[in-house]
Coordinates of C-alpha atoms in Angstrom, one line a residue:
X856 CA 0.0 0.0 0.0
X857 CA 3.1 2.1 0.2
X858 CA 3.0 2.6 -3.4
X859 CA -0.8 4.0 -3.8
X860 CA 0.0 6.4 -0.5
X861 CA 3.1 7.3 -2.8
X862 CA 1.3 7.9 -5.8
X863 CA -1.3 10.1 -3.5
X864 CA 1.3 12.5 -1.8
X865 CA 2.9 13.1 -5.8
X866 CA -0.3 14.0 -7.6
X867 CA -1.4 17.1 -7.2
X868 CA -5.4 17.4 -7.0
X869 CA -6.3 18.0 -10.4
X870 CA -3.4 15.6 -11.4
X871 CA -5.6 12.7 -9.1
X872 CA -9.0 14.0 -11.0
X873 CA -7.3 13.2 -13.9
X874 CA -6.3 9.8 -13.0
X875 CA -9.9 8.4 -11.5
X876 CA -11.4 9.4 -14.6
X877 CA -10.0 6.3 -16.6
X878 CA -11.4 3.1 -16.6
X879 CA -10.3 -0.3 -15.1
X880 CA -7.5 1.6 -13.5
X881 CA -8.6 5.3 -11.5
X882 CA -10.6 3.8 -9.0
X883 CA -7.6 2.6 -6.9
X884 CA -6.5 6.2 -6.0
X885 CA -9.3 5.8 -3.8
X886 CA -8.5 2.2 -2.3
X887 CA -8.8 3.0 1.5
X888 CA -5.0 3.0 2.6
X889 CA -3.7 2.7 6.3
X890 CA -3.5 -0.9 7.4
X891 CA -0.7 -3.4 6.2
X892 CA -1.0 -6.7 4.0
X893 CA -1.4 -9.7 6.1
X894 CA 1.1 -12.3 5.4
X895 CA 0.1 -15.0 8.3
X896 CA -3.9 -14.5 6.4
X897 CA -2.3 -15.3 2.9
X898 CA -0.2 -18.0 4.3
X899 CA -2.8 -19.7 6.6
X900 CA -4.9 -19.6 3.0
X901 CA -2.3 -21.2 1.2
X902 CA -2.2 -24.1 3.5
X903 CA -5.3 -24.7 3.2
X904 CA -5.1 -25.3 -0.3
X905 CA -6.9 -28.8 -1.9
X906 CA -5.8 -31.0 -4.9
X907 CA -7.4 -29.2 -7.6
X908 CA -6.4 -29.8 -11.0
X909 CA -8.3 -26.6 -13.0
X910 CA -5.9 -24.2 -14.1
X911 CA -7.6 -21.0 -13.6
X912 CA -9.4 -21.5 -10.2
X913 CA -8.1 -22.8 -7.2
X914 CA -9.9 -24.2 -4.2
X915 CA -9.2 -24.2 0.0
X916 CA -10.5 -26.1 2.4
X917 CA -11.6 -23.8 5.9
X918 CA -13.1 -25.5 8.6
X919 CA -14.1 -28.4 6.8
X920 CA -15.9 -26.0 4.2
X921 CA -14.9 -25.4 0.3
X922 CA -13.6 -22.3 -0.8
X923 CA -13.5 -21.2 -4.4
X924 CA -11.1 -18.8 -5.9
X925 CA -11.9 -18.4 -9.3
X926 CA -11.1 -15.7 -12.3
X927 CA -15.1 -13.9 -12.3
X928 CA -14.8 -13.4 -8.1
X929 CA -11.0 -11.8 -8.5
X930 CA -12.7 -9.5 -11.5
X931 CA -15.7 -8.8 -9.0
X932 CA -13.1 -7.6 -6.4
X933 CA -10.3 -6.4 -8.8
X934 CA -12.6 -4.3 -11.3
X935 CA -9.9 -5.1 -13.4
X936 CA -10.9 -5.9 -17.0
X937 CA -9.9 -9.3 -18.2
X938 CA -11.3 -9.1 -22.3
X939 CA -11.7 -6.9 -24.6
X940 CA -8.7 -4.5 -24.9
X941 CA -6.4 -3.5 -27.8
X942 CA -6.1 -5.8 -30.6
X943 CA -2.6 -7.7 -31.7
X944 CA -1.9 -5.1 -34.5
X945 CA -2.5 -2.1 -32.1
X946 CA -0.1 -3.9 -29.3
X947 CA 2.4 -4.5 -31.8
X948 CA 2.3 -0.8 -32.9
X949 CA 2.5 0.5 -29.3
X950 CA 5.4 -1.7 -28.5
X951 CA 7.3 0.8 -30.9
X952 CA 6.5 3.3 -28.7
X953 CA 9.7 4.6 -26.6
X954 CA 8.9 8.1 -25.9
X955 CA 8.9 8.1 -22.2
X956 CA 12.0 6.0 -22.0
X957 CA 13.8 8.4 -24.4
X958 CA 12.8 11.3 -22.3
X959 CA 13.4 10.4 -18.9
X960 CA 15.8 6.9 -19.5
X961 CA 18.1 7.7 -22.6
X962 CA 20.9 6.0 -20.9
X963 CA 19.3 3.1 -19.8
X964 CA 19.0 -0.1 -20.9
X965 CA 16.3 -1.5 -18.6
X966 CA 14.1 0.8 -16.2
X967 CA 13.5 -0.5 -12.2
X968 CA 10.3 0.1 -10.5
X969 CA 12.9 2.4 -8.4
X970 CA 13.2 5.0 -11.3
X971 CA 10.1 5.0 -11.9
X972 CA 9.3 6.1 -8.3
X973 CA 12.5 8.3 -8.2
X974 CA 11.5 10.4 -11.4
X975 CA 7.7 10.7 -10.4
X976 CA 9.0 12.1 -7.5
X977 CA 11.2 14.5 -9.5
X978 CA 8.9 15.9 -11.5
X979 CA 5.8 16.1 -8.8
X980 CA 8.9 18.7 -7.4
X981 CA 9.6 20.2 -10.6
X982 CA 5.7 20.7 -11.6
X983 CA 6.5 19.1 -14.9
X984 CA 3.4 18.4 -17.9
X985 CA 0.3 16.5 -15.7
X986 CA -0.1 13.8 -18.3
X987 CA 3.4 12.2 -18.1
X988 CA 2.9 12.6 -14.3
X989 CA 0.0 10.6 -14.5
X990 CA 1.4 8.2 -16.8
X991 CA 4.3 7.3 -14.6
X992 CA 1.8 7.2 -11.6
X993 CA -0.5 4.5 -13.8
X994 CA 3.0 2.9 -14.3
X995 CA 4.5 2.8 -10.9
X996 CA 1.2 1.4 -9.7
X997 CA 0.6 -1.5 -12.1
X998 CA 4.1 -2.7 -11.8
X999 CA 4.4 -1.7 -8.3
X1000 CA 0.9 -2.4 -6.6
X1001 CA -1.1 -4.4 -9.0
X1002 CA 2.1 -6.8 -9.9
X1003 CA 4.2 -6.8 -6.4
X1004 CA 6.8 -6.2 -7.5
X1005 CA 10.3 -5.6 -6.1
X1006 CA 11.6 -2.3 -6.3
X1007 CA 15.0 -3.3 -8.0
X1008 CA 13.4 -5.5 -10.7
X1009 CA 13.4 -4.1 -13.9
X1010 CA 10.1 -2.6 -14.7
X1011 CA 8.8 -4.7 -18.1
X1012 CA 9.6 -3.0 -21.2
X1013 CA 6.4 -3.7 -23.3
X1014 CA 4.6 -1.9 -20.1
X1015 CA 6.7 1.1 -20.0
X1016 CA 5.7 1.4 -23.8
X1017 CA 2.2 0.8 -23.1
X1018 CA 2.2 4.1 -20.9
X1019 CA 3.1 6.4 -23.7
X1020 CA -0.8 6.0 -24.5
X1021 CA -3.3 6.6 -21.4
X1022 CA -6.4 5.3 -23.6
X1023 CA -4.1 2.2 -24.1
X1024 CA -2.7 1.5 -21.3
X1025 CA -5.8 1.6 -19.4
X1026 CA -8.3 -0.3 -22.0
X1027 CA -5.3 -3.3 -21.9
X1028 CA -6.6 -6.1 -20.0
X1029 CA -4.5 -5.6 -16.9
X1030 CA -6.5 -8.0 -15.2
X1031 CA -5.4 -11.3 -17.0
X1032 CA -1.8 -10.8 -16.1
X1033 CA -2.7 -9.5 -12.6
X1034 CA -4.6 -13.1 -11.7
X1035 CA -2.4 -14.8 -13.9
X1036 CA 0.2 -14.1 -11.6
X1037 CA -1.5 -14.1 -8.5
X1038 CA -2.6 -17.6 -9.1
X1039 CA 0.6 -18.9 -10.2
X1040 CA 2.1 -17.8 -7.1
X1041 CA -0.9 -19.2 -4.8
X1042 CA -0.2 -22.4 -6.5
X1043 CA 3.4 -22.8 -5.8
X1044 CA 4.5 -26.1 -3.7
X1045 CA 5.0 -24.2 0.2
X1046 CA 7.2 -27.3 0.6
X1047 CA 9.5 -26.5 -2.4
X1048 CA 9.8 -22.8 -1.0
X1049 CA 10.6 -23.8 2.7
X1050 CA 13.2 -26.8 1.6
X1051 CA 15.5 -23.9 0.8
X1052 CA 17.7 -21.9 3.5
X1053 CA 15.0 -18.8 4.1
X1054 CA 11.7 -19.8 5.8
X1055 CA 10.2 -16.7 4.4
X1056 CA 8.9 -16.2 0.7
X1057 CA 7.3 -13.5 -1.5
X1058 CA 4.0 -13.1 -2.5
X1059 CA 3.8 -11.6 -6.1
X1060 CA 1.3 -10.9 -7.9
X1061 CA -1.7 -8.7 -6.3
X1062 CA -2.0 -10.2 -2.8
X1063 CA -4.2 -7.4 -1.8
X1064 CA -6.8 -8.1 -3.4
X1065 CA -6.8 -11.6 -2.9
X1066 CA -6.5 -10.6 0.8
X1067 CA -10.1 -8.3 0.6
X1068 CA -12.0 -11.3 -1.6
X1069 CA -10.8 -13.4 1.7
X1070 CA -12.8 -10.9 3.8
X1071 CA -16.2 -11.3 1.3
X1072 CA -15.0 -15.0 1.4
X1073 CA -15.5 -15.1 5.3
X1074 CA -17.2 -12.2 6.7
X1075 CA -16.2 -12.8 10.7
X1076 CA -12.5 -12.9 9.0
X1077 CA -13.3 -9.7 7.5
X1078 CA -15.3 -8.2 10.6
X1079 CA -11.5 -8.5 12.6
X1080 CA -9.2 -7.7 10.6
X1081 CA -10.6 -5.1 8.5
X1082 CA -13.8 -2.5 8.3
X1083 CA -16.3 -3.0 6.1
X1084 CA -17.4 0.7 5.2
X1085 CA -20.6 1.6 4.4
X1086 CA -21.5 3.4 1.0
X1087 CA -20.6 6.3 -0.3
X1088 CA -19.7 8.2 -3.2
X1089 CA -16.4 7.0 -3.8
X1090 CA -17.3 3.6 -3.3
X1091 CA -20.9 3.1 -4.7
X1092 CA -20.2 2.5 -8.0
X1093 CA -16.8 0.5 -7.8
X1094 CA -15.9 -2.8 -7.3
X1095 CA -15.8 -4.2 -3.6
X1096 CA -12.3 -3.7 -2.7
X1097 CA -13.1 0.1 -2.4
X1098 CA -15.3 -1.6 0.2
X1099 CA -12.8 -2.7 2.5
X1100 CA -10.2 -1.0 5.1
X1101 CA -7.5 -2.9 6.7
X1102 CA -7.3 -2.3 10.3
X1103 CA -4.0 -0.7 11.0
X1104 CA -2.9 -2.2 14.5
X1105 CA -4.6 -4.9 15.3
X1106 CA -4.9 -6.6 18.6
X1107 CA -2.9 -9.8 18.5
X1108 CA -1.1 -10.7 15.7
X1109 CA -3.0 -11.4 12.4
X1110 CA -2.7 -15.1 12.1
X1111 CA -3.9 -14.9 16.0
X1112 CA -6.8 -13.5 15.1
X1113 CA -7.7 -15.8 12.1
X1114 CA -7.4 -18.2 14.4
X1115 CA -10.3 -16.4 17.0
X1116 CA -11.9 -15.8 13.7
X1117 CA -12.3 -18.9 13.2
X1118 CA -13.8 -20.5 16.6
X1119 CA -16.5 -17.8 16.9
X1120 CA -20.1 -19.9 16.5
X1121 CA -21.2 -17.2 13.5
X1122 CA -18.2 -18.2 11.6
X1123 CA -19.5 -19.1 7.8
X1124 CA -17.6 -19.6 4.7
X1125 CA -19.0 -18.2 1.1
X1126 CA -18.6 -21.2 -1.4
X1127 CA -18.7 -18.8 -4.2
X1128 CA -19.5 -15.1 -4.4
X1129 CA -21.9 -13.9 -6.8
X1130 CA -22.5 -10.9 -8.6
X1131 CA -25.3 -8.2 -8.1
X1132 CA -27.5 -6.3 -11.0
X1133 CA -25.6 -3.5 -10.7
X1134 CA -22.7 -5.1 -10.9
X1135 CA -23.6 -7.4 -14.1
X1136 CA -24.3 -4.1 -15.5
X1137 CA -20.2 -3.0 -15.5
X1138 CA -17.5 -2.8 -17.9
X1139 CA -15.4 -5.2 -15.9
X1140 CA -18.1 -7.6 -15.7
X1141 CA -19.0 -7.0 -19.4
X1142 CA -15.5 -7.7 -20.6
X1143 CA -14.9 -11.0 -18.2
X1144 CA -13.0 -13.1 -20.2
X1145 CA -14.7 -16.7 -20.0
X1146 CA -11.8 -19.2 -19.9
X1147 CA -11.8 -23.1 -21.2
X1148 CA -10.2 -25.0 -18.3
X1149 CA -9.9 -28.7 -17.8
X1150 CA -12.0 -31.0 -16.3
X1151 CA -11.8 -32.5 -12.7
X1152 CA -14.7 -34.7 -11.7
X1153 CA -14.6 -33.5 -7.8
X1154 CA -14.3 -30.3 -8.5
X1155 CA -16.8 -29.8 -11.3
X1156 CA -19.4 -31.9 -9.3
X1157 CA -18.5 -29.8 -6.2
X1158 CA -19.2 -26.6 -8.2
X1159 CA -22.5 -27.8 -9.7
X1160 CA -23.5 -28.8 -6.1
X1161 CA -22.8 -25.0 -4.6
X1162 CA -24.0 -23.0 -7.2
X1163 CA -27.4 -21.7 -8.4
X1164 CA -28.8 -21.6 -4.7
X1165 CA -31.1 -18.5 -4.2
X1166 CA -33.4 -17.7 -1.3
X1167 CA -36.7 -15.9 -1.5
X1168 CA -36.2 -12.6 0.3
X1169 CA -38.1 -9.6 0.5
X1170 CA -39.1 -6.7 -2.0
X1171 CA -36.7 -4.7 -0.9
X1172 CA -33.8 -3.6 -3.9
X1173 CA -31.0 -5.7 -2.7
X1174 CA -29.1 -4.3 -5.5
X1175 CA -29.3 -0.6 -3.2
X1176 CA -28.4 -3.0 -0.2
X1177 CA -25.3 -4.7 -2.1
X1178 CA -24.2 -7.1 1.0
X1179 CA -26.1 -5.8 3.3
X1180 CA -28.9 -7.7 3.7
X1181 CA -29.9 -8.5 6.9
X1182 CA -32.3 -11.3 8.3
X1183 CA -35.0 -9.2 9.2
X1184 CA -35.4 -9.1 5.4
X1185 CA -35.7 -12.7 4.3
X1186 CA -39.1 -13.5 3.5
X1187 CA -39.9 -16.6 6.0
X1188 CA -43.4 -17.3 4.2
X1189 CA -43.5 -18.3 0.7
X1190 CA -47.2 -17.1 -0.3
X1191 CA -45.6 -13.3 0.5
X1192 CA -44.4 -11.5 -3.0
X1193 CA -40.4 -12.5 -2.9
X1194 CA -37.8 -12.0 -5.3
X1195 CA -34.5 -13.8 -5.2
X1196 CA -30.6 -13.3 -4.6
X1197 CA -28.0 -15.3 -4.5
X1198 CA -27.8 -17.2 -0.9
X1199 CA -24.2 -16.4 -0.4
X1200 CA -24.8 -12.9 -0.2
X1201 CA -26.8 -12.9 3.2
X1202 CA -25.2 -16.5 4.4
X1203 CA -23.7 -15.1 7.4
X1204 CA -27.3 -13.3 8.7
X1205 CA -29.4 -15.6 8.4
X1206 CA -27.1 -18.5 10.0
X1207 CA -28.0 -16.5 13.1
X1208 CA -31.7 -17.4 12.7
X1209 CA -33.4 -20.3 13.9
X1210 CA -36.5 -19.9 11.7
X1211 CA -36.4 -22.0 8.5
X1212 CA -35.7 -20.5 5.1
X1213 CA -37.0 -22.6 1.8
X1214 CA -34.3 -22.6 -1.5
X1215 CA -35.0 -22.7 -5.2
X1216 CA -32.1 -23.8 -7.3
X1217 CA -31.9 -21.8 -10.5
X1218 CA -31.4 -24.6 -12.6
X1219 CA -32.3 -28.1 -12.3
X1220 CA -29.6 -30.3 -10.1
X1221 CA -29.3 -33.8 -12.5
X1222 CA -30.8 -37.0 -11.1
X1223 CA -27.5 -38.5 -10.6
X1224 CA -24.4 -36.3 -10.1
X1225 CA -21.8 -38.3 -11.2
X1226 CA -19.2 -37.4 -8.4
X1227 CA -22.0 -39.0 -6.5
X1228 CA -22.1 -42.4 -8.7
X1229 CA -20.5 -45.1 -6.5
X1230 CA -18.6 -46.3 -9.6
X1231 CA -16.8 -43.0 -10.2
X1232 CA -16.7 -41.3 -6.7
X1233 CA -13.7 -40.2 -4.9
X1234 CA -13.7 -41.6 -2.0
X1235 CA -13.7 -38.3 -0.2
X1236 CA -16.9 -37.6 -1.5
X1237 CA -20.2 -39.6 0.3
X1238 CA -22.2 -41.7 -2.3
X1239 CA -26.1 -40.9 -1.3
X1240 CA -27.3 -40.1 -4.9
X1241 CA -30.7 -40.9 -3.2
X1242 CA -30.4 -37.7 -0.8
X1243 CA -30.6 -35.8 -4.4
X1244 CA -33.9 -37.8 -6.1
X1245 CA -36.7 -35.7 -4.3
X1246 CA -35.7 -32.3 -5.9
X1247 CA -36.8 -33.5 -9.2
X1248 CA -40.0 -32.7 -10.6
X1249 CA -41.1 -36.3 -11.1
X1250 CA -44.2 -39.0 -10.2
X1251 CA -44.6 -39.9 -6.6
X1252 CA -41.9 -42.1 -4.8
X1253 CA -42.1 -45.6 -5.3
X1254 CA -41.4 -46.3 -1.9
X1255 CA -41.2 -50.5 -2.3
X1256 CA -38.4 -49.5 -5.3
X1257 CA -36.8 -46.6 -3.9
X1258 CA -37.5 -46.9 0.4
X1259 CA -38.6 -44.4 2.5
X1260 CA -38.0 -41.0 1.1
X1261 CA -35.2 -39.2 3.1
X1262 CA -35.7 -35.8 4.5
X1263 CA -33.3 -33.0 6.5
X1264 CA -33.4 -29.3 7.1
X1265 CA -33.3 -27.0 5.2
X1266 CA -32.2 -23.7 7.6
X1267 CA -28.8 -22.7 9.0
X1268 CA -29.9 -22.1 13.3
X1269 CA -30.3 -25.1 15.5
X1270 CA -31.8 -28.6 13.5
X1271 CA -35.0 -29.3 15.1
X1272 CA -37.6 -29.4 11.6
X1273 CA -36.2 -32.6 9.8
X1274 CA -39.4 -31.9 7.3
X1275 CA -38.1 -31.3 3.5
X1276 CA -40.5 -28.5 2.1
X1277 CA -41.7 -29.4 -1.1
X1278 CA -39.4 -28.4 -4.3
X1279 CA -36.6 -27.1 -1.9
X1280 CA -33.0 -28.1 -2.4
X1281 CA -30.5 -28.6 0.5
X1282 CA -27.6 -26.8 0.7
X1283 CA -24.3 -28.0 1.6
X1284 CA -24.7 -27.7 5.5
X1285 CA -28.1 -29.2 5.1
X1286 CA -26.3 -32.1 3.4
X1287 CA -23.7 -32.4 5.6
X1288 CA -26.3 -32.5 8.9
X1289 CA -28.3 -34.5 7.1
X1290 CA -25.2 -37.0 7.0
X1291 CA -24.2 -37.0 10.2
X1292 CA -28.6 -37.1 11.2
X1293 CA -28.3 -40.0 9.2
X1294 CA -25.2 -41.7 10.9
X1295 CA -26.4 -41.0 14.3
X1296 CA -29.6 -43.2 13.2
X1297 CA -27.8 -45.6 12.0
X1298 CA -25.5 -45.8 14.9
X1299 CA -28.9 -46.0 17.1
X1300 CA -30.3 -48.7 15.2
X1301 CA -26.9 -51.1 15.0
X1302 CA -27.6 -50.3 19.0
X1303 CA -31.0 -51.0 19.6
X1304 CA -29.9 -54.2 17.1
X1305 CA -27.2 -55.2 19.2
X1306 CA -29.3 -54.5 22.1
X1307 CA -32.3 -57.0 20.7
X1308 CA -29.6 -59.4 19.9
X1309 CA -28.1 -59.4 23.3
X1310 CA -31.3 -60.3 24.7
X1311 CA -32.5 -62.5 22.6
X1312 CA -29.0 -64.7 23.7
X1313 CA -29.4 -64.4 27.1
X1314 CA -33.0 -65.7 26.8
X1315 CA -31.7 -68.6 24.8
X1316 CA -28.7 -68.9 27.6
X1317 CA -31.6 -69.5 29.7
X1318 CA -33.8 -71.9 28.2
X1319 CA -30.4 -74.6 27.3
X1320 CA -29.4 -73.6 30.7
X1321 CA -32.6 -75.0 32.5
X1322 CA -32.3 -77.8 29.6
X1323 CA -29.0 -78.6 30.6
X1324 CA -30.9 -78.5 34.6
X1325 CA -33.7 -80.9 33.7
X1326 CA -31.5 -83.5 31.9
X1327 CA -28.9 -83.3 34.6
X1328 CA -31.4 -84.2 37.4
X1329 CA -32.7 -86.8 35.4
X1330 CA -29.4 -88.4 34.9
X1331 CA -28.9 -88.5 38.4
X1332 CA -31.5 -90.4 39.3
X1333 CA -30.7 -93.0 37.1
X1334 CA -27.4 -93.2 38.5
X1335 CA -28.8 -92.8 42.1
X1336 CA -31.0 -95.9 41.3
X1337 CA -28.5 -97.8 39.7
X1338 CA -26.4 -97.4 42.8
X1339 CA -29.5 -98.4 45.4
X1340 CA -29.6 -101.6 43.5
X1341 CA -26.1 -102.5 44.1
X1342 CA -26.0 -101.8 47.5
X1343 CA -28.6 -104.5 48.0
X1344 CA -27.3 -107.6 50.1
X1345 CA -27.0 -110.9 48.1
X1346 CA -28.1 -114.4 48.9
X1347 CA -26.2 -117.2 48.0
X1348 CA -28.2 -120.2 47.5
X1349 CA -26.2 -123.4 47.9

């Protein structure tokens, strides 16, 4: 953050009006500034991470709950574009461009993220021309901020060429390279990095960001180590890191208080983060570049599984609200005129409420997943395809074929209605307490069965034990009779 606070002392006023009036790129002269990156966060994240075999996503594991980190949520955060942009021939043409090397680098053969900062500095003394100001301060902070960079690495050329053009530089799609990086970096072996003589490592890339989509990601995390600032006109119409202020000193250390984060009762984790109206309605979302990436049967059932859910809420414009919903506004009775929203948005309300909530899914879930199908499944993964078969719309359960159709709850507070409202689907903590409501039956009928069986044996003890009684008296008598006959005196007839 040292970089933007920088770039803020340098620029005059007008020079900063200037700079938040381009896209993808001006907002971040307004990123709330003060607090410090959190290292023990990023690498309490990192090991965390699961087996994931997508290259432009990468999943964690917190608290027993998945976490997705995919390309659209970093954009949603970011507001960096990620499509669209300059064509090939236009990028080819700009790379030509050495004007602002020539002018302030003649010398040089390569340029360090320190000149940069040195001759911004220079020239916010000298009150030279506002636009190459500007242009070193869109520099500085790409390379700098967006890229995490160190200060003596040479600043890359084709960027320091891109800045000779404002329009350019800030239509390029800035985004693909930030989270390009940023994910290679997340998905580098911690093992690899500690086997060498320094048990510290850098984080390149944007780790900033990636830090405030932790706080949407967990709210409680968010709640301590940062403030969630309500809206205003800075803020209102940017993307959510503008949201966000890191909390300068706080108590403990940060990994500390992930840790306390973590162990409060009202600590949830959002699956997936989902996009509002307002914010489909963006350039950054507009030009989200969708990505081809490989298959992976756990993950891609895992992701079919989490997303989709809405809830029916109230009337009121949640798109005003953006993630502020509170539970006083979910709609608790369906016959009430609802509208929906995506479930992750309010997940750490309602979780706080007792009172039952019903879910739609947005599209159909299939009949049989098939990281539920007991010939494919990972063994990670429970195979209860049946948990899934009353969501369809289909005829009435066979229940000779199929058995008794399995229910659960379908809220968040304490499990006390196990009664599956018609055309609802469960959510993963519904599955997962439906599970372990289904273990602990099953470990209460192997009981009561071990119970019946135990009696049964002693009654059986009994009856061959008075058996065993009746045949051994009668045995004895014969042998006490046999003996009275021998005992007898004998008369010997001569």
């Amino acid at each position: 953050m040292a970089i933007l606070e920088e770039i803020q002392i340098w620029l005059t006023e007008e020079e900063k009006t200037v700079f938040r009036s381009y896209p993808q790129l001006g907002h971040f002269i307004d990123l709330p500034i003060g607090g410090a990156f959190s290292g023990a966060l990023a690498h309490y994240l990192l090991l965390k991470k699961t087996v994931c075999q997508k290259d432009h996503e990468v999943w964690f594991l917190i608290e027993g709950k998945p976490l997705r980190f995919p390309l659209n949520e970093f954009v949603l955060i970011s507001g960096l574009y990620t499509g669209g942009g300059p064509s090939e021939d236009e990028i080819k043409a700009q790379e030509q461009n050495d004007e602002l090397k020539n002018k302030y680098w003649p010398t040089k053969k390569s340029v360090s993220l320190a000149d940069v900062a040195q001759k911004l500095k220079e020239l916010s003394v000298t009150k030279v021309r506002t636009d190459d100001r500007v242009k070193l301060a869109f520099l500085y902070m790409v390379a700098g901020f967006l890229m995490s960079s160190d200060s003596k690495k040479v600043v890359n050329p084709s960027w320091l060429q891109y800045a000779n053009d404002l329009n350019f530089f800030t239509q390029y799609p800035w985004g693909n390279v930030c989270y390009n990086q940023t994910l290679d970096y997340i998905k580098t072996d911690l093992v690899a990095k500690f086997n060498k003589s320094s048990t510290t490592y850098n984080f390149y890339g944007c780790p900033w960001i990636f830090q405030i989509w932790a706080f949407e990601a967990m709210p409680k995390l968010g709640e301590m180590l940062a403030n969630k600032l309500a809206l205003n006109e800075k803020n209102k119409n940017g993307p959510r890191c503008l949201r966000w202020q890191i909390v300068k000193n706080p108590i403990g250390s940060s990994f500390e208080r992930c840790l306390e984060a973590m162990r409060y009762p009202e600590f949830t984790v959002r699956p997936t983060l989902n996009s509002t109206s307002k914010e489909r309605q963006r350039d950054y979302y507009l030009r989200m570049e969708r990505r081809e990436d490989c298959s992976d049967d756990v993950i891609d059932g895992l992701t079919k599984l989490l997303e989709g859910d809405v809830i029916l809420c109230s009337v009121a414009d949640y798109d005003q609200r953006y993630n502020e919903l509170r539970s006083s506004h979910i709609t608790r009775d369906p016959a009430m005129h609802s509208r929906s929203f995506p479930v992750s948005s309010a997940h750490e309300q309602m979780i706080r409420s007792s009172t039952p909530v019903v879910y739609h899914r947005q599209h159909p879930m299939p009949t049989s997943p098939t990281f539920l199908d007991p010939a494919t499944a990972s063994t990670s993964f429970p195979t209860i395809p049946t948990m899934f078969e009353p969501i369809r719309a289909s005829p009435p359960r066979d229940e000779q074929t199929h058995g008794p159709t399995p229910t659960f709850s379908t809220h968040f507070g304490p499990q006390t209605d196990d009664a599956m409202p018609t055309a609802s689907t469960p959510t993963l903590e519904s599955l997962m307490h439906y599970i372990d409501r289904r273990i602990g039956e099953h470990e209460t009928h192997i009981k009561s069965m071990l119970a019946n069986h135990e009696a049964a044996m002693m009654q059986k003890m009994e009856e061959i034990n008075k058996a065993m009684e009746e045949n051994n008296k009668t045995i004895m008598e014969k042998i006490e009779a046999a003996m009275a006959m021998h005992k007898e005196p004998h008369v010997l007839v001569g």
